Coordinates of C-alpha atoms and ligand atoms in Angstrom, one line a residue:
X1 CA 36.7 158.8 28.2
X2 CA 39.6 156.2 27.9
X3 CA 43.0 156.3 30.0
X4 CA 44.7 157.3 26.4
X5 CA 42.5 159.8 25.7
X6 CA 43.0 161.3 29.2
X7 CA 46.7 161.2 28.5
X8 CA 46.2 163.5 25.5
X9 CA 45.0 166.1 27.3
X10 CA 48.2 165.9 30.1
X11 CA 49.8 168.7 30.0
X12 CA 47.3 171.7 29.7
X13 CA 46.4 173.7 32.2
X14 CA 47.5 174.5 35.9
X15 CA 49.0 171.2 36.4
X16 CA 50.4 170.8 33.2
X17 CA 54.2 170.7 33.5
X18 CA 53.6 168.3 36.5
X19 CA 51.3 166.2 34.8
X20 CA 53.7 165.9 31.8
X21 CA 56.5 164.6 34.4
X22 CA 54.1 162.0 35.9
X23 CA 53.2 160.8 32.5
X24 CA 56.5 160.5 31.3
X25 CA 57.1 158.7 34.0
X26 CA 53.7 156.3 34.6
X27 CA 51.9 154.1 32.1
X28 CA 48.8 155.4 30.8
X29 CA 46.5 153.4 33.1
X30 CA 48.1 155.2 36.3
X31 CA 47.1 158.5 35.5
X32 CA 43.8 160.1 35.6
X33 CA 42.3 163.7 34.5
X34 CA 39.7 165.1 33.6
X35 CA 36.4 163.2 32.7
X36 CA 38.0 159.9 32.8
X37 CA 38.0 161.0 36.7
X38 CA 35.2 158.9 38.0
X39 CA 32.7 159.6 40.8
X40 CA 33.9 156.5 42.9
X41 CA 36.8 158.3 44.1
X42 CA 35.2 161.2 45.6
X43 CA 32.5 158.4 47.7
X44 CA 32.1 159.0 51.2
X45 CA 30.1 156.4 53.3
X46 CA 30.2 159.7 56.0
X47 CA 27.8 161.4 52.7
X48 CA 30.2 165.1 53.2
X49 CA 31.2 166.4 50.0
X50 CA 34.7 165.5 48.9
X51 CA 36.1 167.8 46.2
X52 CA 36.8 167.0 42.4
X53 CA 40.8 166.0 42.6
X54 CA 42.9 167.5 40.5
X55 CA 44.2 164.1 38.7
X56 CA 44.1 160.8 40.0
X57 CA 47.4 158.7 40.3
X58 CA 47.2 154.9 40.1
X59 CA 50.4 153.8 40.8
X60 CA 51.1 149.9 40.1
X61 CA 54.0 149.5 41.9
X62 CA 56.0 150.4 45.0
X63 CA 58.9 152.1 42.4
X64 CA 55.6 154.0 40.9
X65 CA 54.7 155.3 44.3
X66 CA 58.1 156.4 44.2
X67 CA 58.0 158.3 41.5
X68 CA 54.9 159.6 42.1
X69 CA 55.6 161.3 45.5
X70 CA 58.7 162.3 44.2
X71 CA 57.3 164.7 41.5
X72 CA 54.6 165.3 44.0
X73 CA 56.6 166.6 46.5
X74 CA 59.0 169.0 44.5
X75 CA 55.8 170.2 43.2
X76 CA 53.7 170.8 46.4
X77 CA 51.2 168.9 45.5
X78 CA 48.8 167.2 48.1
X79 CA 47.5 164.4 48.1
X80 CA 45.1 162.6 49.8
X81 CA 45.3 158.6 49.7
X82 CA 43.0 156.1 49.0
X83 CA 42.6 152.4 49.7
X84 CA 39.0 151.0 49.7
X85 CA 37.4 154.7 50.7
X86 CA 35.2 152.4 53.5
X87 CA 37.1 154.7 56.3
X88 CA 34.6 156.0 58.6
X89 CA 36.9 159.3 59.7
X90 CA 37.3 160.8 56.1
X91 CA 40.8 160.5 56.1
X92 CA 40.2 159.6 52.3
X93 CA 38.2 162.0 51.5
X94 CA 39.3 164.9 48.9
X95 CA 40.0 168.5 49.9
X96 CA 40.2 171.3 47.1
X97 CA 43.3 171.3 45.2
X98 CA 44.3 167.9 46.5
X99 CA 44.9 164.9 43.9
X100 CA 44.3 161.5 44.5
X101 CA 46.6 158.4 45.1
X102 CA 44.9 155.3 45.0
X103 CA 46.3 151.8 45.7
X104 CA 43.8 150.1 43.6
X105 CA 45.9 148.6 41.3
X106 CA 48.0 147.5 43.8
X107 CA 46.5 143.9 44.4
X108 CA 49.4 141.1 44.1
X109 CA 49.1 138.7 46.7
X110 CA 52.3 136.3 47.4
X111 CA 51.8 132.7 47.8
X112 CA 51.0 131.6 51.4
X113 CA 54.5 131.0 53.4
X114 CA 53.4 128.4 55.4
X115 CA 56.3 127.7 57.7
X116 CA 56.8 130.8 58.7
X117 CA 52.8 131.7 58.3
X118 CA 52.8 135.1 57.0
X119 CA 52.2 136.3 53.3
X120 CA 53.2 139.2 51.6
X121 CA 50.1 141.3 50.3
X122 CA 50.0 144.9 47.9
X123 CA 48.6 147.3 49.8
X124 CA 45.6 147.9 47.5
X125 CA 44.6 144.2 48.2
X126 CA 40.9 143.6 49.3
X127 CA 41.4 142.0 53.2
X128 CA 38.6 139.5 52.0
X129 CA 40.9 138.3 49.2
X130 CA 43.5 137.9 52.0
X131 CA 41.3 135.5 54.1
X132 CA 40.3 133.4 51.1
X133 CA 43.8 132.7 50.4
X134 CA 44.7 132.0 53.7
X135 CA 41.2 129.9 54.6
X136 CA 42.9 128.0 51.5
X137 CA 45.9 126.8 52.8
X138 CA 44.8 126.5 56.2
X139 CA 45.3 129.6 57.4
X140 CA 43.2 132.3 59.8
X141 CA 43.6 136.2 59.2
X142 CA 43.3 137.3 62.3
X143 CA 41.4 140.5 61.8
X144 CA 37.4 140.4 59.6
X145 CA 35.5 143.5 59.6
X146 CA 32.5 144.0 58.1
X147 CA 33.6 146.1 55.2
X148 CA 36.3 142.8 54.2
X149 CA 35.4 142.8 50.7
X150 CA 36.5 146.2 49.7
X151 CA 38.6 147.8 52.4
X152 CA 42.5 147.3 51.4
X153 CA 45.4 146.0 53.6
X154 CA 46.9 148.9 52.9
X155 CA 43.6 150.8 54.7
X156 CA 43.6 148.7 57.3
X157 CA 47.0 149.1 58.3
X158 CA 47.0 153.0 57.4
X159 CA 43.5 152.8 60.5
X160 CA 44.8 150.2 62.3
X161 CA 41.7 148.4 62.1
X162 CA 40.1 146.8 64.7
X163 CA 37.1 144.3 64.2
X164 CA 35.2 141.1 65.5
X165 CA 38.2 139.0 66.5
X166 CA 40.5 141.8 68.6
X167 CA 39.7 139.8 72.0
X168 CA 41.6 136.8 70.6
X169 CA 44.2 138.2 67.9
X170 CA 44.1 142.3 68.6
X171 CA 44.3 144.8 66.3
X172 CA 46.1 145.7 63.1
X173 CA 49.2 146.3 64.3
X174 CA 49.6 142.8 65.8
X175 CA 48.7 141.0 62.1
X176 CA 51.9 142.7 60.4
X177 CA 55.2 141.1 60.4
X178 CA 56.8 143.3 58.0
X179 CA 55.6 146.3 56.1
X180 CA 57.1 148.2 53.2
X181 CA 56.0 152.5 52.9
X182 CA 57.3 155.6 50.9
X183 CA 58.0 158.7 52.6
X184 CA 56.8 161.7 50.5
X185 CA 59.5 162.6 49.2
X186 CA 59.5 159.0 47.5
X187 CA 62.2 157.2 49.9
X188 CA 61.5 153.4 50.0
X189 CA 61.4 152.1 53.5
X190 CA 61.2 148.0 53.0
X191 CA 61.0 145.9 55.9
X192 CA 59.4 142.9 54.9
X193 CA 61.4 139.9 56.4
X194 CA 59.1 139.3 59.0
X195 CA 61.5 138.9 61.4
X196 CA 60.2 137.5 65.3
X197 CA 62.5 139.2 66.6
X198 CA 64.7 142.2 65.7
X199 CA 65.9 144.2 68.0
X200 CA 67.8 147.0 65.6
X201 CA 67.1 150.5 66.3
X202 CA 63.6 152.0 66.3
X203 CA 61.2 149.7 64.9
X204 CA 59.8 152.0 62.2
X205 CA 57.3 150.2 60.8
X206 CA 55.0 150.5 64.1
X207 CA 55.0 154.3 62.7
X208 CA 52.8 153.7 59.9
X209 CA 50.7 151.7 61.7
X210 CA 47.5 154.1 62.6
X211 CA 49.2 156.9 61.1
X212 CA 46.1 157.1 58.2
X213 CA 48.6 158.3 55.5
X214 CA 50.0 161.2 57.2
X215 CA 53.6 159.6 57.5
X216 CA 54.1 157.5 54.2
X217 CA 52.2 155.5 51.8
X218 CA 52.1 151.6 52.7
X219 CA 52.8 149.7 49.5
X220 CA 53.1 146.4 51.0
X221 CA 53.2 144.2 53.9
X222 CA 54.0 140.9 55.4
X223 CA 50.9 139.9 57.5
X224 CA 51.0 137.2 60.1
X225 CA 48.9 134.4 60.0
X226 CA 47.1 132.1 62.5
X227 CA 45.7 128.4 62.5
X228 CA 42.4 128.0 61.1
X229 CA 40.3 126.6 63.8
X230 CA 38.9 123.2 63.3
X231 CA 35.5 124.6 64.7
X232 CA 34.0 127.8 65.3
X233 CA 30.4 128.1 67.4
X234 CA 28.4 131.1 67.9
X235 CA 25.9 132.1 70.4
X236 CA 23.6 134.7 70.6
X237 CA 22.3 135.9 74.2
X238 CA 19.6 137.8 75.3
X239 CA 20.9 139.2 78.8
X240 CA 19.0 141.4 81.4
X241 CA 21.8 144.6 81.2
X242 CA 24.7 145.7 80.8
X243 CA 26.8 144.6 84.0
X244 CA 25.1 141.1 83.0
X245 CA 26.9 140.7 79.5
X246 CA 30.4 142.2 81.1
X247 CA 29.6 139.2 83.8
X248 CA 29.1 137.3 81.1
X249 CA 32.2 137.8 79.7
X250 CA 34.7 137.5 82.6
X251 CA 32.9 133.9 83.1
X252 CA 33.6 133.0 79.7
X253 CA 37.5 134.3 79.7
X254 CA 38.2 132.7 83.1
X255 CA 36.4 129.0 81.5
X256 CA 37.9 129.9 77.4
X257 CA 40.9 132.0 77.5
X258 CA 41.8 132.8 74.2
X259 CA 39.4 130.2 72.9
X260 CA 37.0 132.9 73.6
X261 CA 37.2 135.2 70.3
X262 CA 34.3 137.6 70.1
X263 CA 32.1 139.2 72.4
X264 CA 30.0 141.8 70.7
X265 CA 26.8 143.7 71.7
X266 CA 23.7 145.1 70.4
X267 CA 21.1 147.0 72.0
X268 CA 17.3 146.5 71.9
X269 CA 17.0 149.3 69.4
X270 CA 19.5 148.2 67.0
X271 CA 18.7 144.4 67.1
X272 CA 15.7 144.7 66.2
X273 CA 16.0 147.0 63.4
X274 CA 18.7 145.1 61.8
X275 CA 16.2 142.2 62.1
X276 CA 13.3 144.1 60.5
X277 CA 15.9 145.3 57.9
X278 CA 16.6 141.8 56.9
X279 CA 13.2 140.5 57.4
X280 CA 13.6 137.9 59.5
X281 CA 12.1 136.7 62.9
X282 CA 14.1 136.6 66.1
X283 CA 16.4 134.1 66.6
X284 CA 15.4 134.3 70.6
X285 CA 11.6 134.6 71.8
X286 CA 13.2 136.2 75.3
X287 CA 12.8 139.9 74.8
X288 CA 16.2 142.2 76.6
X289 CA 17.4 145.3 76.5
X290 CA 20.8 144.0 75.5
X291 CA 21.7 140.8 72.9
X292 CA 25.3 139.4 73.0
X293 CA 26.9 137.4 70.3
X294 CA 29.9 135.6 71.3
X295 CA 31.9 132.6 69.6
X296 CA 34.3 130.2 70.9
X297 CA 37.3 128.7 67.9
X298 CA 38.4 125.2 68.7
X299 CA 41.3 123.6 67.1
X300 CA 40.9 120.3 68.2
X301 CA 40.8 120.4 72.1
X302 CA 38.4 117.9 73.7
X303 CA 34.8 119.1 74.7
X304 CA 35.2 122.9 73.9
X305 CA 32.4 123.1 72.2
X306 CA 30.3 121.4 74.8
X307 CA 32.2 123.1 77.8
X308 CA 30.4 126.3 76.0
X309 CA 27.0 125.4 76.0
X310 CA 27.4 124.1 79.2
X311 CA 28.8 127.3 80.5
X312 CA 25.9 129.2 78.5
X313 CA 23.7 127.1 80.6
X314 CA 24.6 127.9 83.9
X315 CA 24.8 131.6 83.0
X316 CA 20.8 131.4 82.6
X317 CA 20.3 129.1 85.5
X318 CA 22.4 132.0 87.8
X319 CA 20.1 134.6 86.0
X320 CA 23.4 136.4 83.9
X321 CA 21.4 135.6 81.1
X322 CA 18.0 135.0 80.3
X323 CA 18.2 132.8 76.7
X324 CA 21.1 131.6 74.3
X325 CA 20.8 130.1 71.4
X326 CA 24.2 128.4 69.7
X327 CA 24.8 127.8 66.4
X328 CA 25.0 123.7 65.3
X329 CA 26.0 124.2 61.5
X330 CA 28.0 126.8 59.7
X331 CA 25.2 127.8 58.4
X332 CA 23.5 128.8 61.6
X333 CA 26.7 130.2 62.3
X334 CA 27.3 132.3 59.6
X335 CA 23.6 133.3 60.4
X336 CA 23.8 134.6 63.3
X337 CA 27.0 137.0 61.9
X338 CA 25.1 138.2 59.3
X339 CA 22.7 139.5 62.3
X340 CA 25.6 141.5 63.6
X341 CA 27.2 142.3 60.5
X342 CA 24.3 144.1 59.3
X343 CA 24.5 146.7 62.1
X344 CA 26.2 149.3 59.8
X345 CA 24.0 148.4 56.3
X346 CA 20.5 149.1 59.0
X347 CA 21.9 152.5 60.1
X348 CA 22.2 153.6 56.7
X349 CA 18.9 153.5 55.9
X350 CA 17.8 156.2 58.8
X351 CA 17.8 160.0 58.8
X352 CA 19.5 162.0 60.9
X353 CA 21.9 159.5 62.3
X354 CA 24.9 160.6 64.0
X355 CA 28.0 157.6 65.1
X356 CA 30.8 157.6 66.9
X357 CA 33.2 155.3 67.9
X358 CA 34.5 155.4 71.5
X359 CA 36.3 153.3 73.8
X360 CA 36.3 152.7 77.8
X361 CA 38.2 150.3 79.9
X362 CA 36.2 147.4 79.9
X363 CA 35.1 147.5 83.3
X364 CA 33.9 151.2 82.9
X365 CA 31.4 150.0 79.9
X366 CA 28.4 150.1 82.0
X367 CA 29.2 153.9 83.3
X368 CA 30.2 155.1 80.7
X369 CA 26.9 154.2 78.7
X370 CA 24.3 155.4 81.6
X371 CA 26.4 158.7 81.9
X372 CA 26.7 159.6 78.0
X373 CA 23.0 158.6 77.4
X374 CA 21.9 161.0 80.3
X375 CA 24.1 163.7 78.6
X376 CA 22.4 163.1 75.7
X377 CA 18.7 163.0 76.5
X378 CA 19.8 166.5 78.4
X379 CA 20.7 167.7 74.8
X380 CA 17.7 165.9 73.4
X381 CA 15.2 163.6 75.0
X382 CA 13.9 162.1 72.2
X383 CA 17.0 161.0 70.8
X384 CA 16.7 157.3 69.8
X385 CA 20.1 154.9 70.7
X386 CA 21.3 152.7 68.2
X387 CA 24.0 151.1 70.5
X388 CA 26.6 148.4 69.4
X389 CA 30.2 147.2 69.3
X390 CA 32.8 145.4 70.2
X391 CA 32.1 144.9 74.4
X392 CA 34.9 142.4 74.8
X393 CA 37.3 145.3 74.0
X394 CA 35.1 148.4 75.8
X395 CA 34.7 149.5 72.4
X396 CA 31.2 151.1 71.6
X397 CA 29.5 152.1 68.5
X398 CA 27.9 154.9 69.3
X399 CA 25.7 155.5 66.4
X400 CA 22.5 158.1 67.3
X401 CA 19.6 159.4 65.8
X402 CA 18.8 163.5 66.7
X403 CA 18.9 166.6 65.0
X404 CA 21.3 167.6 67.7
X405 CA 23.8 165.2 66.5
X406 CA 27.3 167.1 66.8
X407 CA 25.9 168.8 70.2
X408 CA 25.0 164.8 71.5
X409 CA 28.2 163.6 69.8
X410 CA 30.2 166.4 71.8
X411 CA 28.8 165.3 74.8
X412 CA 29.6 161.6 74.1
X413 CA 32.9 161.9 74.0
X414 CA 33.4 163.8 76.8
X415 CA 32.0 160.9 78.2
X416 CA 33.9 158.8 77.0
X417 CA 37.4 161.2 77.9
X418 CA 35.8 161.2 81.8
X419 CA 35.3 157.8 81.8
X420 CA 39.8 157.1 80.7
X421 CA 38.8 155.8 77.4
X422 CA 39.2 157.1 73.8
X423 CA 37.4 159.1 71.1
X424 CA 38.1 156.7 68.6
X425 CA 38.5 153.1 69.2
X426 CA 39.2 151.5 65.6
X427 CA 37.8 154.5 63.3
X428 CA 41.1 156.7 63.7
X429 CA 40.3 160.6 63.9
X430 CA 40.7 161.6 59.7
X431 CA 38.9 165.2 59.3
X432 CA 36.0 164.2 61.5
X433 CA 37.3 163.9 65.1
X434 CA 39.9 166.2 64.7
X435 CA 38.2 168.7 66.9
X436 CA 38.1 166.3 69.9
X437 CA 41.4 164.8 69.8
X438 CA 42.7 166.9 72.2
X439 CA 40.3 165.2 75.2
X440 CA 42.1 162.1 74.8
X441 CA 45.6 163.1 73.7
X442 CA 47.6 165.9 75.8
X443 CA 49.1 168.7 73.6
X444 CA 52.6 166.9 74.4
X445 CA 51.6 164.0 72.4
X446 CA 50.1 165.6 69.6
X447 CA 53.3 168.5 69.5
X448 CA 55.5 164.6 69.0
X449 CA 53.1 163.8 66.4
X450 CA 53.5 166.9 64.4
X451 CA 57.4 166.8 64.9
X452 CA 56.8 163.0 63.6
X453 CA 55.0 164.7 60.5
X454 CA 58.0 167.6 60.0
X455 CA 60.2 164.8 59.6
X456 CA 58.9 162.7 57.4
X457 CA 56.9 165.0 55.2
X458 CA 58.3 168.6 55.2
X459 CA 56.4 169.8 52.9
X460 CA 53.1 168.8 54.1
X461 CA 51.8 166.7 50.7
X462 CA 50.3 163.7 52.4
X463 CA 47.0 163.8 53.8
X464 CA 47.9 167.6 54.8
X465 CA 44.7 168.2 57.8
X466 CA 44.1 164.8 58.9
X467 CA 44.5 163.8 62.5
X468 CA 45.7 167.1 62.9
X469 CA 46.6 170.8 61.9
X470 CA 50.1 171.0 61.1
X471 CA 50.7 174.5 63.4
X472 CA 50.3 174.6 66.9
X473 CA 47.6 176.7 68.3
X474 CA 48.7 180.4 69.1
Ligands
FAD1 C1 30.4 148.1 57.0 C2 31.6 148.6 57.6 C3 32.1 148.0 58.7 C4 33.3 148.4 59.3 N1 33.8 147.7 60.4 C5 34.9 148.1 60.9 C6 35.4 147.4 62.1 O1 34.8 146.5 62.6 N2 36.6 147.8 62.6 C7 37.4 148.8 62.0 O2 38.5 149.1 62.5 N3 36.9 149.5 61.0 C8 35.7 149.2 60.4 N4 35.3 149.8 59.3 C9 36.0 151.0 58.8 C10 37.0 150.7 57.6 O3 36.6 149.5 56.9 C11 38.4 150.6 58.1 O4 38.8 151.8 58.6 C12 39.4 150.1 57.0 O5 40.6 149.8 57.6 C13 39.6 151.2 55.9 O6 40.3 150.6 54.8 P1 40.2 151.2 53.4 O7 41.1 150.5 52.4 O8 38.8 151.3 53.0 O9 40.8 152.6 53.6 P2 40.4 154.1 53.1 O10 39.0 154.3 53.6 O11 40.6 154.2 51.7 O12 41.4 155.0 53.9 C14 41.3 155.1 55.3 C15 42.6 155.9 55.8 O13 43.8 155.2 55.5 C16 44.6 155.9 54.5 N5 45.1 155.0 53.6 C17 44.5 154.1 52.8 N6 45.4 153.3 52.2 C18 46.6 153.7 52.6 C19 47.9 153.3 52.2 N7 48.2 152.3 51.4 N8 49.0 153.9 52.8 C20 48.8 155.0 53.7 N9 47.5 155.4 54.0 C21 46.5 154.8 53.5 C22 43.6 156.9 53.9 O14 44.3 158.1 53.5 C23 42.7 157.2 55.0 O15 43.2 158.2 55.9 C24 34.0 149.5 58.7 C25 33.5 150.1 57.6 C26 32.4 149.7 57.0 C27 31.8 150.5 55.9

């Protein structure tokens, strides 16, 4: 059915005097009912039902969003908002009775400001269109997931999104300069000069940051930039265990600093399923329980790139790791990536998989990972480990496969809670880790949260039941 012919039905039914007021309000392409409501926007990479939405609103512009909430909120309306839907919490997903905001037609991306080395993205813009620009003009986005192409910057600063790069350039919050959000009941909060330093009063845009749509709807932001490196090398290592690869790392920060910008792991398990996924042969003959892929960025520093190899070298002669193998084209580099990018497109394809996403201090990696996967196997010995992640930052994808999966998953993050580190490392806690947030946050801190939540959306229309429930338990 076409946008216009959706339009002509505005106005019956339950929602009908609302419906009439966004419509008088929006141009025909913003608003959605009916059959013109397609399937996409109830997608779930998580595969748990999401409900039909009421309507779908496709707001162009920040003044749209406006309006939108504005109606919305008078109304009580819910709404559950959308940027790429590639969020692994269900934060996006739809709950009866809830309609949908989507940013997808919010994609305008501002020319590159190169002095200051920030531009000014729409929130609905893909991250990968973002780096292309930037890669353009000489620039580096600081943070690549694998899910660039579709999730939004909007999405990613709604998660705080982590990634492959977090060692060097952190998370999220550390890319945006300046960000731009509505409050539900459609105040426009802009603050968008990108300022190095401001000191004026609380710095609200930090609130937004992580908040997955519970405190306001991002419509824009300024994101910081970084030098595009004049050569980036990757390595793959096959090492004999865990407490090898962390002394792998802490040799390669003490010899790369920040040069150093990912350090990511894969288990036995899920290495070489990825590889039989993708068909192809190892890149190592060695055989080891663990793999590491790590990458060095030099921008123009004298014998980096040699000072690497060199370092991988005596890290097999001292026995940290048993074989490397380093990329000498982009093409061998981007090789090697797709190995690691492919970690979340090989789970898909199994049965009765389970993943979380947990973090530990650094240090604690090893620990943490013997003690969760003897919880586990008490649960369910034959569960099989898909293990990967981030081990630069002690932040592990803990992806399983058992029919136990909520009882392992349970056990996991208590694990994780023992061990001072987090249920959720980059994933945020949506619908799905809602039940466990209270291991790794006190009751204090989530009471502050829902104050946060009373204040800037009374009436409970955005996101209502994501992080957390808006009452206190009796
Ligand atoms: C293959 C794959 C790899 C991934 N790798 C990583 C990784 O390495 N690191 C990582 O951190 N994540 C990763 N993710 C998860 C996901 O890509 C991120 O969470 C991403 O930031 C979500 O962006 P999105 O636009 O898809 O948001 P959505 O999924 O649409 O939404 C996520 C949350 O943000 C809210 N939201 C979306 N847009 C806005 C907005 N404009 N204003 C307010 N709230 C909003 C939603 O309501 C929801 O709560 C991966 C996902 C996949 C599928």
């Amino acid at each position: 059915m076409s946008v216009s012919r959706a339009k002509a039905s505005v106005g019956q039914g339950p929602d009908g005097p609302l419906l009439d007021r966004l419509s008088s309000l929006l141009p025909a392409q913003a608003l959605l009912v009916g059959d013109a409501i397609g399937a996409g926007y109830r997608e779930d990479l998580r595969a748990k039902p999401s409900a039909v939405p009421r309507f779908v609103l496709r707001p162009g512009t920040t003044q749209e969003v406006a309006a939108c909430l504005k109606l919305c909120d008078a109304a009580g309306q819910p709404l559950a908002v959308q940027g790429g839907r590639t969020g692994l919490s269900g934060g996006h997903r739809i709950v009866e009775g809830e309609a949908v905001l989507s940013t997808e037609r919010m994609t305008e991306l501002g020319a590159i400001e190169e002095a200051g080395a920030t531009v000014l993205a729409a929130a609905g813009t893909p991250l990968q269109r973002v780096q292309e620009a930037a890669q353009a003009a000489g620039f580096l986005v600081g943070v690549d997931l694998g899910a660039r192409g579709t999730a939004t910057v909007g999405g990613n600063i709604a998660t705080n999104a982590g990634g492959i790069r977090v060692l060097r350039y952190g998370m999220f919050r550390a890319q945006v300069a300046g960000l731009e959000a509505v409050l539900a009941d459609g105040t426009v909060l802009s603050s968008l000069r990108g300022l190095a330093k401001d000191n004026t009063g609380y710095d609200l845009n930090q609130l937004f940051i992580g908040s997955e749509g519970t405190l306001g709807v991002v419509t824009r932001a300024r994101l910081r930039l970084h030098p595009l490196p004049r050569r980036e090398v990757a390595a793959l290592l096959a090492v004999p265990s865990v407490e090898a690869g962390l002394a792998l790392l802490h040799r390669l920060r003490a010899a790369f600093g920040s040069s150093l910008s990912a350090f990511e792991f894969m288990g036995a398990a899920i290495f070489e399923g990825i590889l039989g996924f993708l068909g192809r042969a190892a890149p190592l003959e060695t055989r080891a329980p663990i793999y590491i892929l790590t990458e060095i960025q030099a921008f123009g520093e004298e014998g980096v790139v040699d000072g690497f190899e060199a370092a991988l070298m005596a890290a097999i002669e001292d026995g940290v790791a048993l074989d490397a193998v380093v990329s000498q084209s982009q093409r061998e580099f981007a090789s090697l990536w797709t190995i690691r990018d492919s970690g979340s497109d090989f789970v898909r394809t199994m049965d009765h998989i389970i993943s979380g996403d947990v973090s530990v201090p650094v240090d604690r990696t090893a620990v943490f990972l013997e003690e969760s996967q003897a919880a586990v196997r008490r649960i369910d010995p034959h569960t099989d480990f898909f293990l990967f992640g981030h081990m630069g930052d002690g932040n592990v994808h803990y992806v399983i496969r058992t029919p136990k999966g909520l009882e392992a998953m349970d056990a996991v993050y208590r694990c994780a809670a023992a061990c001072g580190g987090s249920i959720s490392a980059e994933h945020g806690i949506g619908f799905d880790k809602k039940p466990w947030l209270h291991l790794t946050r006190s009751e204090a801190e989530i009471e502050a949260m829902r104050r946060l939540k009373r204040a800037f959306d009374p009436n409970n229309i955005l996101n209502p039941g994501r992080i957390f429930d808006r009452a206190s338990p009796a």
